[in-house]
Short mmCIF file of C-alpha atoms and ligand atoms in Angstrom, two decimals:
data_model
loop_
_atom_site.label_atom_id
_atom_site.label_comp_id
_atom_site.label_asym_id
_atom_site.label_seq_id
_atom_site.Cartn_x
_atom_site.Cartn_y
_atom_site.Cartn_z
CA UNK A 60 21.91 19.63 1.08
CA UNK A 61 19.95 22.05 3.26
CA UNK A 62 16.57 21.06 4.57
CA UNK A 63 13.84 23.41 5.75
CA UNK A 64 10.79 22.02 7.46
CA UNK A 65 8.51 22.59 10.39
CA UNK A 66 8.75 20.28 13.34
CA UNK A 67 6.35 20.46 16.26
CA UNK A 68 5.33 23.91 15.13
CA UNK A 69 8.88 25.28 14.96
CA UNK A 70 10.63 26.17 11.71
CA UNK A 71 13.81 24.14 11.41
CA UNK A 72 16.77 24.42 9.05
CA UNK A 73 19.39 21.71 8.98
CA UNK A 74 22.51 21.65 6.85
CA UNK A 75 24.75 18.94 5.43
CA UNK A 76 21.92 16.48 5.05
CA UNK A 77 22.94 13.54 2.90
CA UNK A 78 20.52 13.05 -0.02
CA UNK A 79 19.85 9.42 0.86
CA UNK A 80 19.22 10.14 4.52
CA UNK A 81 15.88 9.37 6.15
CA UNK A 82 13.68 11.84 7.97
CA UNK A 83 14.19 9.69 11.06
CA UNK A 84 17.95 10.25 10.95
CA UNK A 85 17.46 13.99 10.52
CA UNK A 86 15.11 14.15 13.50
CA UNK A 87 17.27 12.07 15.80
CA UNK A 88 20.77 13.08 14.78
CA UNK A 89 20.42 16.62 13.46
CA UNK A 90 17.31 18.18 14.97
CA UNK A 91 17.85 17.03 18.55
CA UNK A 92 14.63 15.02 18.65
CA UNK A 93 15.55 11.46 19.67
CA UNK A 94 11.99 10.61 20.76
CA UNK A 95 11.21 8.76 17.53
CA UNK A 96 13.08 5.48 17.76
CA UNK A 97 15.13 3.61 15.21
CA UNK A 98 14.65 -0.12 15.57
CA UNK A 99 14.41 -1.63 12.11
CA UNK A 100 14.82 1.05 9.42
CA UNK A 101 12.53 -0.95 7.18
CA UNK A 102 9.01 0.04 8.09
CA UNK A 103 8.31 -3.11 10.07
CA UNK A 104 8.23 -1.92 13.68
CA UNK A 105 6.52 1.47 13.70
CA UNK A 106 8.74 2.86 16.47
CA UNK A 107 9.66 5.80 14.20
CA UNK A 108 6.05 6.81 13.51
CA UNK A 109 5.59 10.58 13.13
CA UNK A 110 2.96 12.78 11.55
CA UNK A 111 3.94 14.12 8.14
CA UNK A 112 1.47 16.81 7.10
CA UNK A 113 -0.96 15.27 9.57
CA UNK A 114 -0.62 11.68 8.35
CA UNK A 115 1.19 9.02 10.41
CA UNK A 116 4.12 7.53 8.52
CA UNK A 117 7.32 5.65 9.26
CA UNK A 118 9.98 8.37 9.39
CA UNK A 119 12.62 5.79 8.46
CA UNK A 120 11.00 5.45 5.00
CA UNK A 121 10.66 9.15 4.23
CA UNK A 122 13.66 10.58 2.40
CA UNK A 123 14.78 13.70 4.23
CA UNK A 124 14.37 15.80 1.09
CA UNK A 125 10.74 14.74 0.83
CA UNK A 126 10.07 16.63 4.08
CA UNK A 127 11.21 19.95 2.58
CA UNK A 128 8.59 22.57 3.37
CA UNK A 129 6.39 20.03 5.14
CA UNK A 130 5.10 19.80 8.66
CA UNK A 131 6.33 17.08 10.96
CA UNK A 132 4.94 16.30 14.40
CA UNK A 133 6.83 13.87 16.59
CA UNK A 134 6.13 12.35 19.98
CA UNK A 135 7.88 15.38 21.48
CA UNK A 136 5.10 17.51 20.03
CA UNK A 137 2.16 15.67 21.58
CA UNK A 138 2.28 17.15 25.07
CA UNK A 139 1.15 20.69 25.78
CA UNK A 140 4.13 21.97 27.74
CA UNK A 141 4.27 19.87 30.91
CA UNK A 142 0.76 18.57 30.43
CA UNK A 143 0.83 15.17 28.81
CA UNK A 144 -1.58 14.45 26.01
CA UNK A 145 -4.41 12.13 27.16
CA UNK A 146 -2.88 9.26 25.18
CA UNK A 147 0.45 9.73 26.97
CA UNK A 148 -1.21 9.96 30.38
CA UNK A 149 -3.22 6.84 29.63
CA UNK A 150 -0.06 4.88 28.72
CA UNK A 151 1.41 5.89 32.08
CA UNK A 152 -1.76 5.09 34.02
CA UNK A 153 -2.46 1.77 32.31
CA UNK A 154 1.12 0.54 32.70
CA UNK A 155 1.50 0.25 28.94
CA UNK A 156 5.22 1.07 29.04
CA UNK A 157 7.98 -1.34 29.92
CA UNK A 158 11.28 -0.71 28.17
CA UNK A 159 9.61 2.14 26.30
CA UNK A 160 11.28 1.63 22.96
CA UNK A 161 8.04 1.09 21.08
CA UNK A 162 6.16 3.77 23.02
CA UNK A 163 6.84 6.92 20.95
CA UNK A 164 5.61 5.27 17.76
CA UNK A 165 2.60 3.75 19.47
CA UNK A 166 1.69 7.11 21.00
CA UNK A 167 1.66 8.89 17.66
CA UNK A 168 -0.24 6.08 15.96
CA UNK A 169 -2.80 5.78 18.79
CA UNK A 170 -3.11 9.57 18.95
CA UNK A 171 -4.07 9.58 15.29
CA UNK A 172 -6.57 6.78 15.82
CA UNK A 173 -8.56 8.52 18.53
CA UNK A 174 -8.45 11.81 16.67
CA UNK A 175 -10.09 10.11 13.70
CA UNK A 176 -12.24 7.55 15.55
CA UNK A 177 -13.17 8.94 18.98
CA UNK A 178 -14.63 5.60 20.19
CA UNK A 179 -12.63 2.89 18.46
CA UNK A 180 -13.71 -0.74 18.76
CA UNK A 181 -11.15 -3.36 19.76
CA UNK A 182 -10.73 -4.57 16.18
CA UNK A 183 -10.21 -0.96 15.09
CA UNK A 184 -7.52 -0.49 17.75
CA UNK A 185 -5.78 -3.71 16.75
CA UNK A 186 -5.91 -2.77 13.09
CA UNK A 187 -4.57 0.73 13.75
CA UNK A 188 -1.66 -0.63 15.79
CA UNK A 189 -0.87 -3.57 13.50
CA UNK A 190 2.31 -1.89 12.31
CA UNK A 191 3.71 -1.15 15.78
CA UNK A 192 5.67 -3.92 17.42
CA UNK A 193 6.18 -4.19 21.16
CA UNK A 194 8.46 -6.91 22.45
CA UNK A 195 7.71 -6.35 26.17
CA UNK A 196 4.12 -5.78 27.10
CA UNK A 197 2.14 -8.40 25.24
CA UNK A 198 -0.08 -5.56 23.97
CA UNK A 199 -2.90 -6.03 26.51
CA UNK A 200 -1.94 -2.96 28.53
CA UNK A 201 -1.45 -1.01 25.35
CA UNK A 202 -5.00 -1.81 24.29
CA UNK A 203 -6.15 -0.80 27.81
CA UNK A 204 -4.33 2.50 27.46
CA UNK A 205 -5.91 3.30 24.11
CA UNK A 206 -9.38 2.49 25.44
CA UNK A 207 -8.73 4.63 28.51
CA UNK A 208 -7.48 7.57 26.47
CA UNK A 209 -10.46 7.33 24.14
CA UNK A 210 -12.88 7.31 27.09
CA UNK A 211 -11.21 10.25 28.77
CA UNK A 212 -11.05 12.26 25.58
CA UNK A 213 -14.68 11.52 24.76
CA UNK A 214 -15.65 12.43 28.33
CA UNK A 215 -13.83 15.73 28.11
CA UNK A 216 -15.56 16.71 24.87
CA UNK B 34 23.89 11.64 -4.66
CA UNK B 35 21.59 14.27 -6.09
CA UNK B 36 18.08 14.93 -4.86
CA UNK B 37 15.80 16.12 -7.65
CA UNK B 38 12.47 17.74 -6.87
CA UNK B 39 10.40 18.43 -9.96
CA UNK B 40 7.07 20.11 -9.28
CA UNK B 41 5.46 19.45 -12.66
CA UNK B 42 5.13 16.36 -14.81
CA UNK B 43 7.15 17.80 -17.76
CA UNK B 44 9.94 18.70 -15.32
CA UNK B 45 9.89 15.16 -13.95
CA UNK B 46 10.13 13.66 -17.45
CA UNK B 47 12.95 16.04 -18.38
CA UNK B 48 14.88 15.11 -15.24
CA UNK B 49 14.46 11.39 -15.95
CA UNK B 50 15.57 11.89 -19.58
CA UNK B 51 18.66 13.77 -18.51
CA UNK B 52 19.57 11.30 -15.79
CA UNK B 53 18.07 7.87 -16.55
CA UNK B 54 19.94 6.49 -13.52
CA UNK B 55 17.88 8.68 -11.18
CA UNK B 56 15.63 6.52 -9.03
CA UNK B 57 12.05 7.77 -8.75
CA UNK B 58 10.72 7.88 -5.21
CA UNK B 59 7.10 8.26 -4.13
CA UNK B 60 6.14 6.64 -0.81
CA UNK B 61 9.70 5.38 -0.43
CA UNK B 62 8.47 2.15 1.17
CA UNK B 63 10.59 0.12 -1.24
CA UNK B 64 13.27 2.65 -2.16
CA UNK B 65 14.20 3.75 1.36
CA UNK B 66 14.52 0.20 2.64
CA UNK B 67 17.10 -0.41 -0.07
CA UNK B 68 18.97 2.80 0.70
CA UNK B 69 18.88 2.30 4.47
CA UNK B 70 20.38 -1.16 4.01
CA UNK B 71 22.89 -0.04 1.43
CA UNK B 72 21.46 -2.35 -1.21
CA UNK B 73 21.22 0.60 -3.55
CA UNK B 74 23.26 3.80 -3.93
CA UNK B 75 21.67 5.57 -6.90
CA UNK B 76 23.33 8.62 -8.42
CA UNK B 77 20.15 10.55 -7.76
CA UNK B 78 16.73 10.32 -6.16
CA UNK B 79 13.89 11.77 -8.20
CA UNK B 80 11.20 12.80 -5.71
CA UNK B 81 7.80 12.70 -7.39
CA UNK B 82 5.74 13.66 -4.34
CA UNK B 83 5.74 17.33 -5.34
CA UNK B 84 4.09 16.60 -8.70
CA UNK B 85 0.57 17.23 -7.44
CA UNK B 86 -1.26 15.61 -10.35
CA UNK B 87 0.23 12.20 -9.55
CA UNK B 88 -1.76 12.13 -6.32
CA UNK B 89 -5.09 12.76 -8.06
CA UNK B 90 -7.65 10.51 -9.69
CA UNK B 91 -10.53 11.26 -12.02
CA UNK B 92 -13.40 9.56 -13.79
CA UNK B 93 -14.31 10.52 -17.32
CA UNK B 94 -16.44 8.74 -19.89
CA UNK B 95 -16.86 5.72 -17.63
CA UNK B 96 -13.10 5.23 -17.13
CA UNK B 97 -11.00 5.85 -14.09
CA UNK B 98 -7.56 7.35 -14.29
CA UNK B 99 -5.67 6.99 -11.03
CA UNK B 100 -2.41 8.89 -10.58
CA UNK B 101 0.67 6.81 -9.79
CA UNK B 102 1.09 8.65 -6.48
CA UNK B 103 -2.31 7.93 -4.90
CA UNK B 104 -1.49 6.03 -1.68
CA UNK B 105 -3.24 2.81 -0.66
CA UNK B 106 -5.11 4.53 2.18
CA UNK B 107 -6.83 6.75 -0.39
CA UNK B 108 -7.51 3.87 -2.79
CA UNK B 109 -9.33 2.26 0.14
CA UNK B 110 -11.12 5.40 1.29
CA UNK B 111 -12.00 6.98 -2.04
CA UNK B 112 -12.10 4.19 -4.62
CA UNK B 113 -13.41 1.24 -2.61
CA UNK B 114 -16.77 1.34 -4.38
CA UNK B 115 -15.37 1.69 -7.90
CA UNK B 116 -12.35 -0.61 -7.56
CA UNK B 117 -13.33 -3.06 -4.81
CA UNK B 118 -10.76 -5.70 -5.79
CA UNK B 119 -7.88 -3.26 -5.68
CA UNK B 120 -9.21 -1.73 -2.45
CA UNK B 121 -9.32 -5.16 -0.80
CA UNK B 122 -5.78 -5.84 -1.89
CA UNK B 123 -4.73 -2.41 -0.63
CA UNK B 124 -6.15 -3.19 2.81
CA UNK B 125 -3.75 -6.12 3.09
CA UNK B 126 -0.63 -4.07 2.33
CA UNK B 127 1.79 -3.67 5.25
CA UNK B 128 0.36 -1.55 8.05
CA UNK B 129 -1.57 1.71 8.28
CA UNK B 130 1.68 3.68 8.15
CA UNK B 131 2.79 1.80 5.02
CA UNK B 132 -0.61 2.28 3.39
CA UNK B 133 -0.47 6.01 4.14
CA UNK B 134 2.72 6.27 2.07
CA UNK B 135 2.90 3.32 -0.32
CA UNK B 136 1.36 3.75 -3.77
CA UNK B 137 0.15 1.61 -6.64
CA UNK B 138 2.64 3.45 -8.87
CA UNK B 139 5.46 2.35 -6.57
CA UNK B 140 4.16 -1.21 -6.54
CA UNK B 141 4.25 -1.15 -10.35
CA UNK B 142 7.70 0.42 -10.36
CA UNK B 143 9.01 -2.31 -8.09
CA UNK B 144 7.20 -4.99 -10.15
CA UNK B 145 7.66 -7.63 -7.47
CA UNK B 146 5.77 -10.84 -8.24
CA UNK B 147 4.40 -10.54 -4.68
CA UNK B 148 3.09 -6.98 -5.10
CA UNK B 149 -0.51 -6.97 -3.95
CA UNK B 150 -1.90 -4.49 -6.46
CA UNK B 151 -0.96 -6.61 -9.45
CA UNK B 152 -3.59 -9.40 -9.27
CA UNK B 153 -6.55 -6.97 -9.08
CA UNK B 154 -5.04 -4.79 -11.82
CA UNK B 155 -4.80 -7.89 -14.02
CA UNK B 156 -8.29 -9.12 -13.15
CA UNK B 157 -9.76 -5.66 -13.76
CA UNK B 158 -8.04 -5.24 -17.12
CA UNK B 159 -6.12 -2.13 -16.03
CA UNK B 160 -3.85 -0.26 -18.44
CA UNK B 161 -0.70 1.46 -17.26
CA UNK B 162 0.08 4.94 -18.61
CA UNK B 163 3.83 5.52 -18.88
CA UNK B 164 5.60 8.43 -20.50
CA UNK B 165 9.02 9.68 -21.59
CA UNK B 166 10.07 13.11 -22.80
CA UNK B 167 11.44 11.59 -26.00
CA UNK B 168 8.66 9.22 -27.08
CA UNK B 169 5.57 10.47 -25.29
CA UNK B 170 2.87 8.31 -23.76
CA UNK B 171 2.64 4.52 -23.98
CA UNK B 172 -0.45 2.72 -22.76
CA UNK B 173 0.58 -0.73 -21.53
CA UNK B 174 -2.03 -3.32 -20.56
CA UNK B 175 -1.18 -4.66 -17.09
CA UNK B 176 -0.69 -8.09 -18.60
CA UNK B 177 2.15 -6.82 -20.79
CA UNK B 178 3.71 -4.73 -18.06
CA UNK B 179 5.30 -7.49 -15.98
CA UNK B 180 8.29 -9.04 -17.74
CA UNK B 181 10.20 -10.92 -15.05
CA UNK B 182 11.08 -10.96 -11.38
CA UNK B 183 11.13 -7.24 -10.50
CA UNK B 184 11.35 -6.40 -14.20
CA UNK B 185 8.74 -4.40 -16.07
CA UNK B 186 8.16 -2.93 -19.52
CA UNK B 187 9.19 0.50 -18.21
CA UNK B 188 12.16 1.99 -20.13
CA UNK B 189 14.95 3.78 -18.24
CA UNK B 190 13.80 7.21 -19.42
CA UNK B 191 10.13 6.56 -18.66
CA UNK B 192 7.98 7.27 -15.63
CA UNK B 193 4.65 5.80 -14.59
CA UNK B 194 1.97 8.46 -14.67
CA UNK B 195 -1.27 6.62 -13.89
CA UNK B 196 -3.29 3.50 -14.37
CA UNK B 197 -6.62 3.34 -16.11
CA UNK B 198 -9.44 0.98 -15.30
CA UNK B 199 -13.18 0.67 -15.62
CA UNK B 200 -15.17 1.02 -12.43
CA UNK B 201 -16.42 -2.41 -11.38
CA UNK B 202 -19.61 -3.58 -13.09
CA UNK B 203 -19.69 -6.82 -11.13
CA UNK B 204 -18.26 -8.41 -7.99
CA UNK B 205 -14.50 -8.34 -7.42
CA UNK B 206 -12.52 -10.19 -4.78
CA UNK B 207 -8.94 -10.48 -3.61
CA UNK B 208 -7.50 -13.15 -1.37
CA UNK B 209 -4.00 -13.49 0.04
CA UNK B 210 -2.22 -16.16 2.05
CA UNK B 211 0.34 -15.05 4.62
CA UNK B 212 1.59 -15.86 8.08
CA UNK B 213 -0.42 -13.20 9.88
CA UNK B 214 -3.09 -10.66 9.09
CA UNK B 215 -0.90 -7.58 8.99
CA UNK B 216 2.49 -6.70 7.61
CA UNK B 217 2.82 -9.74 5.47
CA UNK B 218 4.27 -10.36 2.07
CA UNK B 219 2.03 -12.73 0.14
CA UNK B 220 2.87 -16.43 0.04
CA UNK B 221 0.48 -16.32 -2.87
CA UNK B 222 -2.58 -14.31 -3.79
CA UNK B 223 -5.48 -14.32 -6.19
CA UNK B 224 -7.91 -11.77 -7.59
CA UNK B 225 -11.17 -12.36 -9.39
CA UNK B 226 -13.41 -9.91 -11.25
CA UNK B 227 -16.71 -10.70 -12.94
CA UNK B 228 -17.57 -8.48 -15.90
CA UNK B 229 -21.26 -9.35 -16.46
CA UNK B 230 -21.87 -6.83 -19.27
CA UNK B 231 -19.35 -8.65 -21.43
CA UNK B 232 -19.94 -12.02 -19.77
CA UNK B 233 -16.25 -12.09 -19.10
CA UNK B 234 -14.14 -13.17 -16.14
CA UNK B 235 -10.85 -11.59 -15.09
CA UNK B 236 -8.20 -13.21 -12.90
CA UNK B 237 -4.82 -12.35 -11.44
CA UNK B 238 -2.32 -14.58 -9.67
CA UNK B 239 0.33 -13.14 -7.37
CA UNK B 240 3.52 -14.54 -5.89
CA UNK B 241 3.26 -17.88 -7.67
CA UNK B 242 5.35 -17.31 -10.81
CA UNK B 243 8.21 -14.99 -11.87
CA UNK B 244 5.57 -12.37 -12.69
CA UNK B 245 2.00 -11.70 -11.66
CA UNK B 246 -0.17 -13.34 -14.32
CA UNK B 247 -3.67 -14.11 -15.54
CA UNK B 248 -5.14 -17.59 -15.57
CA UNK B 249 -6.52 -17.36 -19.08
CA UNK B 250 -7.78 -20.91 -19.45
CA UNK B 251 -9.61 -20.58 -16.15
CA UNK B 252 -11.17 -17.28 -17.26
CA UNK B 253 -12.43 -18.76 -20.53
CA UNK B 254 -13.73 -21.91 -18.89
CA UNK B 255 -15.66 -19.94 -16.29
CA UNK B 256 -17.07 -17.36 -18.69
CA UNK B 257 -18.58 -20.17 -20.72
CA UNK B 258 -19.87 -22.13 -17.73
CA UNK B 259 -21.49 -19.34 -15.77
CA UNK B 260 -25.21 -18.84 -16.09
CA UNK B 261 -25.14 -15.08 -16.68
CA UNK B 262 -28.83 -15.07 -17.76
CA UNK B 263 -29.85 -11.45 -17.72
CA UNK B 264 -33.13 -10.73 -15.99
CA UNK B 265 -33.37 -14.15 -14.38
CA UNK B 266 -32.04 -15.30 -11.07
CA UNK B 267 -29.02 -17.36 -12.13
CA UNK B 268 -28.48 -20.81 -10.77
CA UNK B 269 -25.95 -21.70 -8.10
CA UNK B 270 -22.50 -22.92 -9.03
CA UNK B 271 -22.17 -26.59 -9.84
CA UNK B 272 -19.49 -28.21 -7.63
CA UNK B 273 -17.76 -29.44 -10.76
CA UNK B 274 -17.40 -25.89 -12.03
CA UNK B 275 -15.87 -24.68 -8.78
CA UNK B 276 -13.39 -27.55 -8.65
CA UNK B 277 -12.37 -27.22 -12.29
CA UNK B 278 -11.92 -23.46 -11.95
CA UNK B 279 -9.66 -24.03 -8.97
CA UNK B 280 -7.61 -26.57 -10.90
CA UNK B 281 -7.21 -24.32 -13.91
CA UNK B 282 -6.08 -21.41 -11.75
CA UNK B 283 -3.60 -23.60 -9.96
CA UNK B 284 -2.28 -24.97 -13.27
CA UNK B 285 -1.73 -21.46 -14.63
CA UNK B 286 0.83 -20.72 -11.91
CA UNK B 287 4.52 -21.57 -12.04
CA UNK B 288 5.47 -21.45 -8.38
CA UNK B 289 8.79 -22.21 -6.73
CA UNK B 290 9.83 -23.42 -3.30
CA UNK B 291 11.15 -20.58 -1.19
CA UNK B 292 11.33 -19.42 2.42
CA UNK B 293 7.68 -18.40 2.40
CA UNK B 294 6.23 -21.64 1.07
CA UNK B 295 6.64 -24.59 -1.24
CA UNK B 296 5.46 -24.78 -4.83
CA UNK B 297 3.03 -27.53 -3.87
CA UNK B 298 1.52 -25.47 -1.10
CA UNK B 299 1.13 -22.48 -3.40
CA UNK B 300 -0.68 -24.54 -6.03
CA UNK B 301 -2.99 -25.94 -3.39
CA UNK B 302 -3.67 -22.55 -1.84
CA UNK B 303 -4.38 -20.99 -5.23
CA UNK B 304 -7.07 -23.57 -5.97
CA UNK B 305 -8.64 -22.88 -2.57
CA UNK B 306 -8.56 -19.10 -3.06
CA UNK B 307 -9.96 -19.44 -6.57
CA UNK B 308 -12.91 -21.50 -5.32
CA UNK B 309 -13.49 -19.18 -2.38
CA UNK B 310 -13.40 -15.92 -4.30
CA UNK B 311 -15.64 -17.42 -6.99
CA UNK B 312 -18.16 -18.51 -4.38
CA UNK B 313 -18.23 -15.03 -2.83
CA UNK B 314 -18.45 -13.32 -6.20
CA UNK B 315 -21.16 -15.57 -7.56
CA UNK B 316 -23.26 -15.19 -4.42
CA UNK B 317 -23.03 -11.41 -4.77
CA UNK B 318 -23.93 -11.61 -8.42
CA UNK B 319 -26.97 -13.79 -7.78
CA UNK B 320 -28.13 -11.56 -4.96
CA UNK B 321 -27.85 -8.49 -7.16
CA UNK B 322 -29.74 -10.28 -9.93
CA UNK B 323 -32.50 -11.42 -7.60
CA UNK B 324 -33.00 -7.84 -6.49
CA UNK B 325 -33.33 -6.71 -10.11
CA UNK B 326 -35.59 -9.56 -11.16
C1 FAD C 199 6.96 -2.93 6.17
C2 FAD C 199 6.55 -3.07 4.72
C3 FAD C 199 5.48 -3.87 4.38
C4 FAD C 199 5.11 -4.01 3.05
N1 FAD C 199 4.04 -4.80 2.77
C5 FAD C 199 3.66 -4.93 1.49
C6 FAD C 199 2.53 -5.73 1.17
O1 FAD C 199 1.85 -6.29 2.05
N2 FAD C 199 2.17 -5.84 -0.14
C7 FAD C 199 2.87 -5.20 -1.13
O2 FAD C 199 2.51 -5.33 -2.30
N3 FAD C 199 3.95 -4.46 -0.86
C8 FAD C 199 4.35 -4.29 0.42
N4 FAD C 199 5.44 -3.53 0.71
C9 FAD C 199 6.22 -2.94 -0.39
C10 FAD C 199 5.82 -1.49 -0.76
O3 FAD C 199 5.13 -0.86 0.29
C11 FAD C 199 4.93 -1.47 -2.00
O4 FAD C 199 5.60 -2.03 -3.09
C12 FAD C 199 4.47 -0.03 -2.38
O5 FAD C 199 3.45 -0.12 -3.32
C13 FAD C 199 5.58 0.82 -2.92
O6 FAD C 199 5.06 2.11 -3.17
P1 FAD C 199 5.92 3.42 -2.85
O7 FAD C 199 5.16 4.58 -3.35
O8 FAD C 199 6.33 3.45 -1.45
O9 FAD C 199 7.18 3.13 -3.78
P2 FAD C 199 8.68 3.67 -3.76
O10 FAD C 199 9.47 3.00 -2.73
O11 FAD C 199 8.68 5.16 -3.76
O12 FAD C 199 9.11 3.14 -5.20
C14 FAD C 199 9.09 1.75 -5.50
C15 FAD C 199 9.71 1.50 -6.87
O13 FAD C 199 8.96 2.11 -7.90
C16 FAD C 199 9.72 3.08 -8.58
N5 FAD C 199 8.78 4.17 -8.84
C17 FAD C 199 8.02 4.83 -7.92
N6 FAD C 199 7.21 5.71 -8.52
C18 FAD C 199 7.45 5.61 -9.86
C19 FAD C 199 6.90 6.28 -11.02
N7 FAD C 199 5.93 7.19 -10.93
N8 FAD C 199 7.39 5.92 -12.21
C20 FAD C 199 8.36 4.98 -12.32
N9 FAD C 199 8.89 4.30 -11.28
C21 FAD C 199 8.43 4.63 -10.06
C22 FAD C 199 10.84 3.43 -7.65
O14 FAD C 199 11.96 3.92 -8.33
C23 FAD C 199 11.11 2.09 -7.02
O15 FAD C 199 11.84 1.26 -7.86
C24 FAD C 199 5.83 -3.35 2.03
C25 FAD C 199 6.91 -2.53 2.38
C26 FAD C 199 7.28 -2.38 3.70
C27 FAD C 199 8.41 -1.48 4.06
S1 FES C 200 12.44 2.12 12.48
FE1 FES C 200 10.93 2.81 11.10
S2 FES C 200 9.50 1.24 11.18
FE2 FES C 200 11.09 0.44 12.38
S1 FES C 201 7.70 -1.62 25.99
FE1 FES C 201 9.47 -2.59 25.29
S2 FES C 201 9.08 -2.84 23.18
FE2 FES C 201 7.22 -2.11 23.92
#
């Protein structure tokens, strides 16, 4: 089937989409957006997190056809040209990235958190990231990065 | 595989009637896992996310009607005051991403004995509204909805439209045992609702029998034992009442040994959760009474 949707502000049409395919597969294999990662395909790891109509979801659990006419924003759509989003810069600065596989999903999920809750408490950060697994960092630096991004964003407001 | 996208409820019912093998999909948090892992290759997917009314809820004449497509995150955000037991259960489902997509309607469709919405739906006396093009609407009390492991009263040509429930008139609690706080399928779970106006108690047990179920003997015992006394500050709970309630809840279950826990552990944990939720609920009830008195 043909799928029309908007991704990172750009209208996209992809053909020959299998009806049982996930949005994650479409993004990675058909739309040239391999930022969102595929690690579990069962909603457990969060590495495929994208915004669907402004709401963070696991792209691996969205049927491609459900994205018809909808707006998707992936990790590739966070930065403003060459300028990283504050959450991305904070991950770099805090050393919250090791192998990087979990990072795209964490960035989208953390981005959503500080958009909704500008000054999140530690329990709020932990709760928001409970569905994003990282096998490298031990999470401490990730928490640092989210705090840092929240501070910088709040400071800039 | 076909991908069907009805935009109205009658269209959805017509599609399901024409192709009973079509698998409805809402949040996809159960369906897509099965497709990704090749457990299921349905002839068609019936996407219900374009039927706008399924994602709405309303309150009329003191009853709530919640569309099958309202996701957990909105149950928590919008219905937490009216359906506190269900909202608590919803907070324990998966992760934020799963709660943004997953729905009570999908939980009912899957009818897993471990589904977290079932115990509070049972305790709150919810009624499930299902419909087919051929036979119209059927209103099925939650208790009659669950027939076996992942089997429900839903017929192949029917779809779940909504559930109906009364907004809470007393304290409601949900408790779940799992290996961590997030992303965990229940080892077992328990929901309690006090209905002071009718001096009635509602219960729901999850993940400790082939279906979610009520602990009827425990409900009747407790309703008779509680000091509901309107207008007066009710007494505390006698330890004997707590213990007996826990026992009766535990006896109502029919658990098995599996990878998540043993039958013995489940029975034990149910008694603990029953006592705990009752203590919380009764404290709330007494506090509310004291403020009125
Ligand atoms: C990582 C992860 C964690 C999870 N954690 C939990 C948890 O903690 N607790 C829990 O209870 N569940 C959990 N689940 C399971 C799942 O999220 C829930 O069962 C959820 O309620 C399903 O809702 P959905 O809208 O995504 O359903 P879908 O996947 O869209 O559908 C589920 C089933 O219902 C049927 N269906 C859907 N809508 C209708 C309708 N309107 N009429 C008739 N049939 C319908 C579908 O055909 C399918 O059989 C988890 C799943 C994942 C992937
Ligand atoms: S790949 Fe989607 S949650 Fe793991
Ligand atoms: S950095 Fe390797 S999984 Fe998180």
